[in-house]
């Protein structure tokens, strides 16, 4: 391990731990998984200050993860008034 890591990071989390927890069914919800992954990024950003290559990669990976999370878990709701199903959204009805 890194000798000063525990003095900088109070809540350790890494992708290996996330993966193991996911494989054993340890997440009660997608949000719980998201929180652990976010902790990985927060720790990486904190421990590896701005300008460090790991900091930069963590920022990019955080964006990639969030984009994928929202695409898979919480896709945007597209309301199309012309879609089948009789939706009246967007037609100005009060």
Short mmCIF file of C-alpha atoms in Angstrom, two decimals:
data_model
loop_
_atom_site.label_atom_id
_atom_site.label_comp_id
_atom_site.label_asym_id
_atom_site.label_seq_id
_atom_site.Cartn_x
_atom_site.Cartn_y
_atom_site.Cartn_z
CA UNK A 1 0.00 0.00 0.00
CA UNK A 2 0.84 3.67 -0.03
CA UNK A 3 2.21 4.69 3.40
CA UNK A 4 0.41 8.04 3.74
CA UNK A 5 -2.83 7.01 2.04
CA UNK A 6 -4.75 6.39 5.30
CA UNK A 7 -3.75 9.81 6.61
CA UNK A 8 -5.22 11.48 3.51
CA UNK A 9 -8.19 9.22 2.69
CA UNK A 10 -10.66 8.48 5.49
CA UNK A 11 -13.01 6.22 3.49
CA UNK A 12 -10.97 3.94 1.26
CA UNK A 13 -12.65 2.51 -1.82
CA UNK A 14 -11.18 1.04 -4.99
CA UNK A 15 -12.50 -0.48 -8.18
CA UNK A 16 -11.40 -3.98 -7.12
CA UNK A 17 -13.57 -3.73 -4.01
CA UNK A 18 -16.47 -2.38 -6.08
CA UNK A 19 -16.11 -5.27 -8.53
CA UNK A 20 -16.00 -7.90 -5.76
CA UNK A 21 -19.05 -6.41 -4.04
CA UNK A 22 -20.93 -6.29 -7.34
CA UNK A 23 -20.09 -9.92 -8.15
CA UNK A 24 -21.37 -11.14 -4.79
CA UNK A 25 -24.60 -9.14 -5.13
CA UNK A 26 -23.66 -6.69 -2.41
CA UNK A 27 -25.38 -3.65 -3.89
CA UNK A 28 -29.01 -3.09 -2.96
CA UNK A 29 -29.50 -0.54 -5.75
CA UNK A 30 -27.77 1.05 -8.71
CA UNK A 31 -27.44 4.19 -6.58
CA UNK A 32 -25.43 2.29 -3.96
CA UNK A 33 -23.04 1.12 -6.69
CA UNK A 34 -22.83 4.67 -8.01
CA UNK A 35 -21.93 6.00 -4.55
CA UNK A 36 -19.03 3.55 -4.16
CA UNK A 37 -17.71 4.31 -7.64
CA UNK A 38 -17.97 8.03 -6.91
CA UNK A 39 -15.96 7.45 -3.72
CA UNK A 40 -13.21 5.89 -5.84
CA UNK A 41 -13.06 9.04 -7.97
CA UNK A 42 -13.20 11.38 -4.95
CA UNK A 43 -10.36 9.52 -3.28
CA UNK A 44 -8.28 9.58 -6.44
CA UNK A 45 -8.83 13.30 -6.94
CA UNK A 46 -8.01 14.07 -3.32
CA UNK A 47 -4.93 11.86 -3.05
CA UNK A 48 -3.52 12.76 -6.47
CA UNK A 49 -3.73 16.55 -6.59
CA UNK A 50 -4.50 18.69 -9.60
CA UNK A 51 -1.92 18.37 -12.31
CA UNK A 52 -1.14 14.74 -11.47
CA UNK A 53 -1.87 12.38 -14.40
CA UNK A 54 -3.96 10.09 -12.16
CA UNK A 55 -6.09 13.06 -11.11
CA UNK A 56 -6.78 13.88 -14.76
CA UNK A 57 -7.66 10.28 -15.63
CA UNK A 58 -9.97 10.03 -12.60
CA UNK A 59 -11.86 13.14 -13.74
CA UNK A 60 -12.31 11.69 -17.22
CA UNK A 61 -13.37 8.27 -15.89
CA UNK A 62 -15.87 9.91 -13.54
CA UNK A 63 -17.50 11.65 -16.52
CA UNK A 64 -17.54 8.42 -18.55
CA UNK A 65 -19.08 6.51 -15.65
CA UNK A 66 -21.74 9.16 -15.01
CA UNK A 67 -22.66 9.32 -18.69
CA UNK A 68 -22.98 5.51 -18.84
CA UNK A 69 -24.90 5.39 -15.56
CA UNK A 70 -27.48 7.87 -16.80
CA UNK A 71 -27.76 6.11 -20.15
CA UNK A 72 -28.28 2.69 -18.56
CA UNK A 73 -29.94 3.29 -15.20
CA UNK A 74 -31.71 6.59 -15.60
CA UNK A 75 -32.19 7.28 -19.30
CA UNK A 76 -33.77 10.63 -20.05
CA UNK A 77 -37.51 10.63 -20.56
CA UNK A 78 -38.37 11.54 -24.13
CA UNK A 79 -41.92 12.77 -24.39
CA UNK A 80 -43.16 12.62 -27.95
CA UNK A 81 -46.71 13.82 -28.50
CA UNK A 82 -46.83 11.85 -31.74
CA UNK A 83 -45.80 8.54 -30.16
CA UNK A 84 -48.30 5.73 -29.81
CA UNK A 85 -49.95 5.37 -26.45
CA UNK A 86 -51.97 8.57 -26.53
CA UNK A 87 -49.53 10.79 -24.65
CA UNK A 88 -50.68 14.39 -24.61
CA UNK A 89 -47.42 15.81 -23.25
CA UNK A 90 -46.29 18.97 -24.91
CA UNK A 91 -49.67 19.80 -26.47
CA UNK A 92 -50.43 22.67 -24.12
CA UNK A 93 -53.21 21.00 -22.11
CA UNK A 94 -53.59 22.29 -18.58
#
